[in-house]
Amino acid sequence: MPTSTLYCNTCAKRFDLRRNADALKVRCRRCGDLLQIELPPAQAAGRRRRDPHLKRTQGGCRTIRRIAAGRLSVTYRAIYRQLKMPVAVEVFPHDRPGYDEQRIIGLLRCLAAASSLRHPNVVGILELGRRKGYDFVIRELVDGGSVRALLEKRGKLPLSRALPIAEDVLRGLCAAEKQGLHHGRISPDNILLDYDGQAKLEHFGRLLDPEDLKEFALTDGANLTGPCFYVAPEQVEDCRAGDLRADLYSLGVTLYEALSGRRPFDGESAEQIMQEHLGEAPPALSALNAHVPHEVSAFVSSLMAGEREERPEGPRQALERLHGIALELSRRPEVTEAPRVKLGEQKPGRPSLRAASWTALALGLIAASLVPLYMLWTERGRQDRREAVSILEASHKGTERVLIVLEPSQPAGAEELPRSVRQSLLALAAFRLSGFGDLSAVDPFRTAERLAAEPDREAAMSAAEPAYLLRIAHAPGLGRRKWEVSLTCRGGQGWTLRKEAAGSPDPAGAAAAVGGALDEVLSAAAERLGVEDRRPFPAALAPGGREAGRRWE
């Protein structure tokens, strides 16, 4: 394999590229400057200059270190001083080579339209601004790395990792569709991963430019990446012709690379790569990776169809088809995981303090959730629970009634949760709800039995005349289970608070995910209702034993 040695004229770094780079425009990922083929490091070292935007305050944010750079901008990790939170600040210096004021104004106008998009699978834009000599964008900081970094580490991903990422991306595109937006440049570089593995789309509102398609960037593995690898065929001739179906094409190319470990289109130059998008379709995924089922291979091929009309009509239709595939594969025990690809010897490194802290916190939350659940799974615990509920109802005379229901599996026909898991989640909801003095839970176990015998669940719930309805809905998926917790006020004008969460299908993962969502929903409800002081948890349900429950108020 041919190799090239490139030098950065600004940071004096040397890069070894695994291909011939004579006719390629490659930018330094740290400085954003074009790399030179013949530039001795000794000459470049004398040209190193101080970054005028580092360790400075940009729009109320103190920049700490440089994260990445491009042709027009430099991105920094920063601290939002007023909120004391880490953010990403992208600065567009007016003195940067290639600066085009009209293009920057148009870019900021697109970003302003995308700033109203708030969704768990989209990196949020917090602020836009202009100062003397530069423009800036403040974004949410996502610390889990990108899908590109994950692929550089593993080579390719198993189904249980790749399909949830695709699901998160499609959910983000569905939210964009409601506001008439599209992404324009989906790739593994622009799909970031949160600390819990949830995928978030970055750079919403930043549409393609003809110059973007001609340039490349270096990855940490000394490979090339760039928009030309993922551009839709209709964008080859007119890069402004992108829409949501073009985003689906780019997502299909990303999935193809994630599941096969190789790009479907490659070449010696950007022009050659883009021409391959207009040619024949690449080999099917199932031919490159025997662990990929035919249904997944056909789904990726439909996303990568050369004609727009042959792709799904939109992200919602693609998401429904992906859910159907996940449901079908969950019924087939012969579907196995694709093994990880080991790329050479990896040096052992110390786990980061941040990762260790989050792990300890997650284990603590799971342990705290399992203590009361273990008691409730025993016969003695169920008797104590009914006694505590009766005490709770007696002490909450005249308070608002809350009906707790666990919705059936979605989509219809999916395997239901085990009875022990259903009962533990209902008990967990009653346990968390018992801390609010103005809300009184109706016995969720008797409610579940009655609703199971009623053909019309909605009519039965309305007949109970609850003041509030607390719903826990779930949907199956590959590797993770999606949960939604909602609290609906049925009086007055009515309102609904919702929170989505994801967790593993096992009881511990379900309890951790639902427990966190319950805390956020009930905290928001307490703020809305003006509830300031909470009563202590019933001791029969909290850690501490059965006898303490009899002494509770």
Coordinates of C-alpha atoms in Angstrom, one line a residue:
M1 CA 0.0 0.0 0.0
P2 CA 1.5 3.4 -1.0
T3 CA 2.2 5.8 1.8
S4 CA 2.7 9.6 1.9
T5 CA 4.3 11.9 4.5
L6 CA 2.6 15.2 5.0
Y7 CA 3.6 18.2 7.2
C8 CA 1.5 20.9 8.8
N9 CA 2.9 24.4 8.1
T10 CA 1.4 25.7 11.4
C11 CA 1.8 23.1 14.1
A12 CA 4.9 21.5 12.7
K13 CA 3.4 18.0 12.9
R14 CA 4.2 15.1 10.6
F15 CA 1.4 12.8 9.4
D16 CA 1.9 9.4 7.6
L17 CA -1.0 8.7 5.2
R18 CA -1.8 5.2 4.0
R19 CA -2.2 6.2 0.3
N20 CA -0.7 8.4 -2.3
A21 CA -1.6 12.1 -1.5
D22 CA 0.0 13.8 -4.5
A23 CA -3.3 15.1 -5.9
L24 CA -5.3 15.3 -2.6
K25 CA -6.2 18.3 -0.5
V26 CA -5.8 17.1 3.1
R27 CA -6.3 19.4 6.1
C28 CA -4.7 19.1 9.5
R29 CA -7.2 18.0 12.0
R30 CA -5.7 20.2 14.7
C31 CA -5.0 23.4 12.7
G32 CA -7.3 23.1 9.7
D33 CA -4.5 24.2 7.3
L34 CA -3.7 22.3 4.1
L35 CA -0.9 19.8 4.6
Q36 CA 2.3 20.1 2.6
I37 CA 4.1 17.1 1.0
E38 CA 7.6 18.5 1.1
L39 CA 8.0 20.7 4.1
P40 CA 10.8 19.8 6.6
P41 CA 9.6 20.0 10.2
A42 CA 12.6 22.3 11.0
Q43 CA 11.2 25.0 8.7
A44 CA 7.6 24.6 10.0
A45 CA 8.7 24.9 13.7
G46 CA 9.8 28.5 13.1
R47 CA 6.4 29.4 11.8
R48 CA 4.4 28.2 14.8
R49 CA 2.2 31.0 16.2
R50 CA 0.1 31.5 19.2
D51 CA -3.7 30.8 18.9
P52 CA -5.4 34.1 19.6
H53 CA -8.7 32.4 20.6
L54 CA -7.2 29.9 23.1
K55 CA -7.5 30.7 26.8
R56 CA -9.9 33.5 25.9
T57 CA -13.5 34.3 26.6
Q58 CA -15.8 33.8 23.6
G59 CA -19.4 34.7 24.1
G60 CA -19.2 34.1 27.9
C61 CA -17.2 30.8 27.5
R62 CA -13.6 30.4 28.5
T63 CA -11.8 28.2 25.9
I64 CA -9.6 25.5 27.4
R65 CA -8.1 23.5 24.5
R66 CA -8.5 23.0 20.8
I67 CA -10.7 20.0 19.7
A68 CA -10.7 20.2 15.9
A69 CA -10.3 22.7 13.0
G70 CA -11.6 23.0 9.5
R71 CA -11.2 25.3 6.5
L72 CA -13.3 28.1 8.1
S73 CA -13.5 27.5 11.8
V74 CA -11.7 26.1 14.9
T75 CA -13.6 24.2 17.6
Y76 CA -12.6 24.5 21.3
R77 CA -13.6 22.8 24.5
A78 CA -14.7 25.6 26.8
I79 CA -16.5 26.3 30.1
Y80 CA -19.7 28.3 30.1
R81 CA -18.9 30.7 32.9
Q82 CA -22.4 31.6 33.9
L83 CA -23.7 28.0 34.0
K84 CA -20.4 26.4 35.0
M85 CA -20.8 23.7 32.4
P86 CA -18.5 22.3 29.6
V87 CA -19.5 23.3 26.1
A88 CA -18.0 23.2 22.6
V89 CA -17.3 26.6 21.0
E90 CA -16.7 26.9 17.3
V91 CA -15.0 30.2 16.2
F92 CA -15.0 31.6 12.7
P93 CA -12.1 34.0 12.5
H94 CA -12.4 36.8 9.9
D95 CA -8.7 36.6 9.2
R96 CA -8.7 32.9 8.4
P97 CA -7.6 32.0 4.8
G98 CA -10.6 31.4 2.7
Y99 CA -13.0 33.5 4.8
D100 CA -16.1 34.4 2.8
E101 CA -18.4 36.8 4.7
Q102 CA -21.4 36.1 2.6
R103 CA -21.0 32.3 3.1
I104 CA -20.5 32.8 6.9
I105 CA -23.6 34.9 7.1
G106 CA -25.6 32.3 5.2
L107 CA -24.2 29.6 7.4
L108 CA -25.1 31.4 10.6
R109 CA -28.6 31.9 9.2
C110 CA -29.0 28.2 8.7
L111 CA -27.6 27.5 12.2
A112 CA -30.1 29.9 13.7
A113 CA -32.9 27.9 12.0
A114 CA -31.5 24.7 13.4
S115 CA -31.0 26.1 16.9
S116 CA -34.7 25.6 17.7
L117 CA -34.3 21.8 17.2
R118 CA -34.2 20.2 20.6
H119 CA -34.0 16.4 20.7
P120 CA -32.0 13.8 22.6
N121 CA -30.4 12.6 19.4
V122 CA -29.3 16.0 18.1
V123 CA -26.4 18.1 19.5
G124 CA -28.1 21.3 20.7
I125 CA -27.0 24.8 19.6
L126 CA -27.0 27.0 22.7
E127 CA -26.0 30.4 21.3
L128 CA -24.8 32.2 18.1
G129 CA -23.0 35.5 18.1
R130 CA -20.7 37.9 16.3
R131 CA -17.8 39.9 17.8
K132 CA -15.2 42.1 16.4
G133 CA -13.0 39.9 14.2
Y134 CA -14.8 36.6 14.5
D135 CA -18.2 34.8 14.7
F136 CA -18.9 32.0 17.1
V137 CA -21.3 29.1 17.8
I138 CA -21.8 27.5 21.2
R139 CA -22.9 23.9 21.1
E140 CA -23.6 21.1 23.6
L141 CA -20.5 19.1 24.3
V142 CA -20.6 15.4 23.7
D143 CA -17.7 13.6 25.4
G144 CA -18.2 10.0 24.2
G145 CA -16.3 10.3 20.9
S146 CA -17.6 9.8 17.4
V147 CA -18.6 6.7 15.4
R148 CA -15.5 7.3 13.4
A149 CA -13.3 6.9 16.5
L150 CA -15.3 3.7 17.4
L151 CA -14.7 2.3 13.9
E152 CA -11.0 3.2 14.1
K153 CA -10.8 1.2 17.3
R154 CA -12.9 -1.9 16.4
G155 CA -12.8 -2.0 12.6
K156 CA -16.5 -2.9 12.3
L157 CA -19.5 -3.1 14.6
P158 CA -21.8 -5.9 15.6
L159 CA -25.6 -5.6 14.8
S160 CA -26.4 -4.9 18.5
R161 CA -24.2 -1.8 18.3
A162 CA -24.7 -0.5 14.7
L163 CA -28.5 -0.8 14.5
P164 CA -29.2 1.2 17.8
I165 CA -27.0 4.0 16.4
A166 CA -29.0 4.0 13.1
E167 CA -32.2 4.1 15.2
D168 CA -31.0 7.2 17.1
V169 CA -30.0 8.9 13.9
L170 CA -33.4 8.2 12.3
R171 CA -35.1 9.6 15.5
G172 CA -33.1 12.8 15.1
L173 CA -34.0 13.1 11.5
C174 CA -37.7 12.6 12.4
A175 CA -37.5 15.5 14.7
A176 CA -35.8 17.6 12.0
E177 CA -38.5 16.6 9.5
K178 CA -41.2 18.1 11.7
Q179 CA -39.4 21.5 11.5
G180 CA -38.7 21.3 7.8
L181 CA -34.9 20.7 8.3
H182 CA -32.4 18.2 7.0
H183 CA -28.8 17.5 7.9
G184 CA -26.9 17.5 4.6
R185 CA -23.7 15.8 5.6
I186 CA -24.3 12.6 7.7
S187 CA -21.1 10.6 8.2
P188 CA -19.4 8.7 11.0
D189 CA -17.5 11.9 11.8
N190 CA -20.7 13.8 12.5
I191 CA -22.4 11.1 14.7
L192 CA -21.3 11.6 18.2
L193 CA -21.8 9.2 21.1
D194 CA -22.9 10.2 24.6
Y195 CA -21.4 8.6 27.7
D196 CA -24.2 6.0 27.7
G197 CA -23.8 5.2 24.0
Q198 CA -26.7 7.3 22.7
A199 CA -26.0 8.7 19.2
K200 CA -26.3 12.4 18.5
L201 CA -26.2 14.2 15.2
E202 CA -23.7 17.1 15.1
H203 CA -23.5 20.0 12.6
F204 CA -27.2 20.3 11.9
G205 CA -27.9 23.2 9.6
R206 CA -24.4 23.1 8.0
L207 CA -25.1 22.3 4.4
L208 CA -22.5 21.1 1.8
D209 CA -20.3 23.5 -0.2
P210 CA -18.5 22.6 -3.4
E211 CA -15.2 23.1 -1.8
D212 CA -16.1 20.7 1.0
L213 CA -16.5 17.9 -1.4
K214 CA -12.9 18.4 -2.7
E215 CA -11.2 18.2 0.6
F216 CA -10.2 15.5 3.1
A217 CA -9.3 15.2 6.7
L218 CA -7.0 12.8 8.5
T219 CA -8.4 10.4 11.1
D220 CA -6.5 9.2 14.1
G221 CA -5.7 5.9 12.3
A222 CA -3.9 7.8 9.5
N223 CA -6.8 7.3 7.1
L224 CA -8.8 9.8 5.0
T225 CA -12.3 10.9 5.6
G226 CA -14.5 13.5 4.0
P227 CA -18.0 14.4 2.7
C228 CA -17.2 12.9 -0.8
F229 CA -17.3 9.4 0.7
Y230 CA -21.0 9.8 1.9
V231 CA -22.5 12.3 -0.6
A232 CA -25.8 11.3 -2.3
P233 CA -25.7 10.9 -6.1
E234 CA -28.0 13.9 -6.6
Q235 CA -25.6 16.0 -4.6
V236 CA -22.6 15.1 -6.8
E237 CA -23.9 17.4 -9.5
D238 CA -25.5 20.0 -7.2
C239 CA -24.4 19.8 -3.6
R240 CA -27.4 22.1 -2.6
A241 CA -29.9 19.5 -3.8
G242 CA -29.8 17.6 -0.6
D243 CA -32.9 16.7 1.4
L244 CA -34.0 14.1 3.9
R245 CA -33.7 11.3 1.3
A246 CA -30.1 12.4 0.7
D247 CA -29.6 12.1 4.5
L248 CA -31.0 8.5 4.3
Y249 CA -28.4 7.7 1.6
S250 CA -25.6 9.0 3.7
L251 CA -26.9 7.0 6.7
G252 CA -26.9 3.9 4.5
V253 CA -23.3 4.4 3.5
T254 CA -22.4 4.9 7.1
L255 CA -24.2 1.7 8.1
Y256 CA -22.5 -0.2 5.3
E257 CA -19.1 0.9 6.5
A258 CA -19.9 0.2 10.2
L259 CA -21.1 -3.4 9.5
S260 CA -18.6 -4.4 6.8
G261 CA -15.5 -2.5 7.9
R262 CA -14.9 -0.9 4.5
R263 CA -16.4 1.9 2.5
P264 CA -18.7 1.1 -0.4
F265 CA -17.0 3.7 -2.6
D266 CA -13.3 4.7 -2.8
G267 CA -10.9 6.1 -5.2
E268 CA -7.6 8.0 -5.8
S269 CA -9.3 11.5 -5.8
A270 CA -12.5 13.2 -4.6
E271 CA -13.8 13.4 -8.2
Q272 CA -13.3 9.6 -8.7
I273 CA -15.0 8.8 -5.4
M274 CA -18.0 10.9 -6.3
Q275 CA -18.3 9.3 -9.7
E276 CA -18.5 5.9 -8.1
H277 CA -21.7 7.1 -6.3
L278 CA -23.2 7.5 -9.8
G279 CA -22.1 4.1 -11.0
E280 CA -23.2 0.6 -10.0
A281 CA -24.2 -0.4 -6.5
P282 CA -21.5 -1.9 -4.2
P283 CA -21.6 -5.6 -3.2
A284 CA -24.4 -6.6 -0.7
L285 CA -23.5 -6.4 2.9
S286 CA -24.3 -10.1 3.5
A287 CA -21.7 -11.0 0.9
L288 CA -19.0 -9.1 2.9
N289 CA -20.1 -10.1 6.4
A290 CA -21.8 -13.5 6.9
H291 CA -23.1 -12.3 10.3
V292 CA -25.4 -9.7 8.7
P293 CA -28.9 -11.0 8.0
H294 CA -30.5 -10.6 4.6
E295 CA -33.1 -8.3 6.1
V296 CA -30.5 -5.8 7.3
S297 CA -28.5 -6.1 4.1
A298 CA -31.7 -5.3 2.1
F299 CA -32.5 -2.4 4.4
V300 CA -29.1 -0.8 3.9
S301 CA -29.3 -1.3 0.1
S302 CA -32.7 0.4 0.1
L303 CA -31.2 3.4 1.9
M304 CA -28.3 3.5 -0.6
A305 CA -30.5 3.3 -3.7
G306 CA -29.2 5.5 -6.5
E307 CA -32.6 6.9 -7.4
R308 CA -34.3 9.0 -4.7
E309 CA -37.7 7.4 -5.4
E310 CA -36.4 3.9 -4.5
R311 CA -35.4 5.0 -1.0
P312 CA -37.8 5.2 1.9
E313 CA -40.1 8.2 1.7
G314 CA -38.7 9.7 4.9
P315 CA -36.9 8.9 8.2
R316 CA -40.2 7.9 9.8
Q317 CA -40.8 5.2 7.3
A318 CA -37.2 4.0 7.5
L319 CA -37.5 3.9 11.3
E320 CA -40.7 1.8 11.1
R321 CA -39.0 -0.6 8.8
L322 CA -36.0 -0.8 11.1
H323 CA -38.3 -1.6 14.1
G324 CA -39.9 -4.4 12.1
I325 CA -36.5 -5.8 11.3
A326 CA -35.4 -5.6 15.0
L327 CA -38.6 -7.4 16.0
E328 CA -38.1 -10.1 13.4
L329 CA -34.5 -10.7 14.4
S330 CA -35.4 -10.8 18.1
R331 CA -37.5 -13.9 17.4
R332 CA -34.6 -15.7 15.7
P333 CA -32.1 -17.2 18.1
E334 CA -29.7 -18.2 15.2
V335 CA -28.8 -14.5 14.7
T336 CA -25.3 -14.1 16.2
E337 CA -23.1 -11.2 17.0
A338 CA -20.3 -10.3 14.6
P339 CA -16.9 -10.6 16.3
R340 CA -14.9 -7.5 16.9
V341 CA -11.9 -6.9 14.7
K342 CA -8.6 -6.6 16.5
L343 CA -6.4 -4.0 14.8
G344 CA -2.9 -4.7 16.0
E345 CA -1.6 -4.5 19.5
Q346 CA -3.2 -1.9 21.7
K347 CA -1.2 -0.4 24.6
P348 CA -2.9 -0.9 27.9
G349 CA -4.0 2.4 29.4
R350 CA -5.5 3.6 32.6
P351 CA -9.2 4.1 32.7
S352 CA -10.1 7.8 32.8
L353 CA -11.3 9.3 36.1
R354 CA -14.4 10.6 34.5
A355 CA -15.4 7.1 33.2
A356 CA -14.7 5.5 36.6
S357 CA -16.8 8.2 38.3
W358 CA -19.8 7.6 35.9
T359 CA -19.4 3.8 36.4
A360 CA -19.4 4.1 40.2
L361 CA -22.5 6.4 40.0
A362 CA -24.4 4.0 37.7
L363 CA -23.6 1.0 39.9
G364 CA -24.8 3.0 43.0
L365 CA -28.1 3.9 41.3
I366 CA -28.7 0.3 40.2
A367 CA -27.9 -1.0 43.7
A368 CA -30.2 1.6 45.3
S369 CA -33.0 0.6 42.9
L370 CA -32.6 -3.2 43.5
V371 CA -32.8 -3.1 47.3
P372 CA -36.5 -2.3 47.5
L373 CA -37.2 -4.4 44.4
Y374 CA -35.7 -7.5 46.0
M375 CA -38.0 -7.1 49.0
L376 CA -41.0 -6.7 46.7
W377 CA -40.2 -10.0 44.9
T378 CA -40.7 -12.0 48.1
E379 CA -44.1 -12.9 49.6
R380 CA -43.3 -11.0 52.8
G381 CA -42.3 -7.9 50.8
R382 CA -45.6 -8.0 48.9
Q383 CA -47.6 -8.0 52.2
D384 CA -45.5 -5.1 53.5
R385 CA -46.1 -3.2 50.3
R386 CA -49.9 -3.5 50.6
E387 CA -49.7 -2.4 54.2
A388 CA -47.6 0.6 53.2
V389 CA -50.0 1.5 50.4
S390 CA -52.9 1.4 52.8
I391 CA -51.0 3.6 55.2
L392 CA -50.2 5.9 52.3
E393 CA -53.8 6.2 51.2
A394 CA -55.0 6.8 54.8
S395 CA -52.5 9.6 55.3
H396 CA -53.3 11.2 51.9
K397 CA -57.0 11.8 52.4
G398 CA -58.1 14.6 50.1
T399 CA -54.9 14.5 47.9
E400 CA -54.8 14.0 44.1
R401 CA -55.1 10.4 42.8
V402 CA -52.5 9.1 40.4
L403 CA -53.2 6.0 38.3
I404 CA -50.0 4.1 37.4
V405 CA -50.2 1.9 34.2
L406 CA -47.6 -0.1 32.3
E407 CA -48.4 0.0 28.6
P408 CA -48.3 -3.1 26.4
S409 CA -45.3 -3.7 24.3
Q410 CA -44.9 -1.7 21.1
P411 CA -45.0 -2.6 18.3
A412 CA -47.9 -5.0 18.7
G413 CA -47.0 -8.6 18.7
A414 CA -43.7 -8.1 20.5
E415 CA -42.8 -10.3 23.4
E416 CA -44.2 -9.0 26.7
L417 CA -42.1 -8.3 29.8
P418 CA -41.9 -11.0 32.4
R419 CA -44.4 -10.7 35.2
S420 CA -41.7 -10.2 37.8
V421 CA -40.2 -7.3 35.8
R422 CA -43.7 -5.7 35.3
Q423 CA -44.4 -5.9 39.0
S424 CA -41.1 -4.5 40.0
L425 CA -41.5 -1.5 37.7
L426 CA -45.0 -0.8 39.1
A427 CA -43.6 -1.0 42.6
L428 CA -40.7 1.3 41.7
A429 CA -43.2 3.9 40.3
A430 CA -45.3 3.7 43.5
F431 CA -42.1 4.0 45.6
R432 CA -40.9 7.1 43.8
L433 CA -44.3 8.7 43.8
S434 CA -44.8 8.2 47.5
G435 CA -42.3 11.0 48.2
F436 CA -44.7 13.6 47.0
G437 CA -47.2 14.8 49.6
D438 CA -49.8 16.0 47.2
L439 CA -50.0 12.9 45.0
S440 CA -51.5 9.6 46.1
A441 CA -50.9 6.5 44.0
V442 CA -53.8 4.1 43.3
D443 CA -52.6 0.5 44.0
P444 CA -50.8 -0.3 40.7
F445 CA -51.0 -4.1 41.1
R446 CA -54.8 -4.1 41.4
T447 CA -55.0 -1.6 38.6
A448 CA -52.9 -3.9 36.3
E449 CA -55.1 -6.9 37.1
R450 CA -58.3 -5.0 36.3
L451 CA -56.9 -3.4 33.1
A452 CA -55.7 -6.8 31.9
A453 CA -59.3 -8.1 32.1
E454 CA -60.8 -5.0 30.3
P455 CA -61.1 -5.0 26.5
D456 CA -61.1 -1.2 26.5
R457 CA -58.1 0.0 28.5
E458 CA -58.7 3.7 27.9
A459 CA -62.4 3.5 29.0
A460 CA -61.4 1.6 32.1
M461 CA -58.7 4.2 33.1
S462 CA -61.2 7.0 32.6
A463 CA -63.8 5.2 34.8
A464 CA -61.3 5.3 37.7
E465 CA -61.4 9.1 37.5
P466 CA -57.7 9.7 38.4
A467 CA -56.5 13.3 38.6
Y468 CA -53.1 12.2 37.0
L469 CA -52.1 9.3 34.8
L470 CA -48.5 8.0 35.1
R471 CA -47.7 5.8 32.1
I472 CA -44.6 3.6 31.6
A473 CA -44.3 2.5 27.9
H474 CA -41.7 0.3 26.4
A475 CA -40.5 -1.0 23.0
P476 CA -38.1 -3.8 22.2
G477 CA -34.8 -3.2 20.3
L478 CA -31.5 -4.9 19.6
G479 CA -29.2 -4.6 22.6
R480 CA -31.3 -1.9 24.3
R481 CA -34.9 -1.3 25.3
K482 CA -36.6 2.1 24.9
W483 CA -38.7 3.5 27.7
E484 CA -41.0 6.5 27.9
V485 CA -42.4 7.8 31.2
S486 CA -45.2 10.4 31.0
L487 CA -47.3 12.1 33.7
T488 CA -50.6 13.6 32.4
C489 CA -52.8 16.0 34.3
R490 CA -56.4 15.3 33.4
G491 CA -58.0 18.3 35.1
G492 CA -58.3 21.9 33.9
Q493 CA -56.5 22.6 30.6
G494 CA -54.3 19.5 31.1
W495 CA -50.7 19.0 30.4
T496 CA -48.2 16.1 29.9
L497 CA -44.6 15.7 31.0
R498 CA -42.5 13.1 29.1
K499 CA -39.0 11.6 29.4
E500 CA -37.4 9.0 27.3
A501 CA -34.7 6.6 28.5
A502 CA -32.8 3.5 27.2
G503 CA -31.6 0.5 29.1
S504 CA -30.6 -3.1 28.8
P505 CA -33.5 -5.7 28.7
D506 CA -32.5 -7.3 32.0
P507 CA -34.4 -6.3 35.2
A508 CA -31.5 -4.2 36.6
G509 CA -31.2 -2.2 33.3
A510 CA -35.0 -1.7 33.2
A511 CA -35.1 -0.5 36.8
A512 CA -32.2 2.0 36.3
A513 CA -33.6 3.5 33.1
V514 CA -37.2 3.8 34.4
G515 CA -36.1 5.0 37.8
G516 CA -34.0 7.9 36.3
A517 CA -36.9 8.9 33.9
L518 CA -39.3 8.8 36.9
D519 CA -37.1 11.1 38.9
E520 CA -36.9 13.7 36.2
V521 CA -40.7 13.6 35.4
L522 CA -41.8 13.8 39.0
S523 CA -39.3 16.6 39.8
A524 CA -40.7 18.6 36.9
A525 CA -44.2 17.9 38.1
A526 CA -43.3 19.0 41.6
E527 CA -41.9 22.3 40.2
R528 CA -45.0 22.8 38.1
L529 CA -47.4 22.1 41.0
G530 CA -45.4 24.2 43.5
V531 CA -44.7 21.3 45.8
E532 CA -41.7 22.3 47.9
D533 CA -41.4 19.9 50.9
R534 CA -41.7 16.1 50.3
R535 CA -42.7 13.6 52.8
P536 CA -40.2 10.8 53.6
F537 CA -40.4 7.6 51.7
P538 CA -42.5 4.8 53.3
A539 CA -40.0 2.8 55.3
A540 CA -41.6 -0.5 54.3
L541 CA -40.6 0.4 50.7
A542 CA -37.3 2.0 51.5
P543 CA -34.1 0.3 52.7
G544 CA -34.4 -0.2 56.4
G545 CA -36.8 -3.0 57.1
R546 CA -40.4 -4.0 57.6
E547 CA -40.9 -2.8 61.2
A548 CA -40.0 0.8 60.4
G549 CA -43.0 1.0 58.0
R550 CA -45.4 0.6 60.9
R551 CA -43.9 3.7 62.6
W552 CA -44.2 5.9 59.5
E553 CA -46.6 8.8 60.3

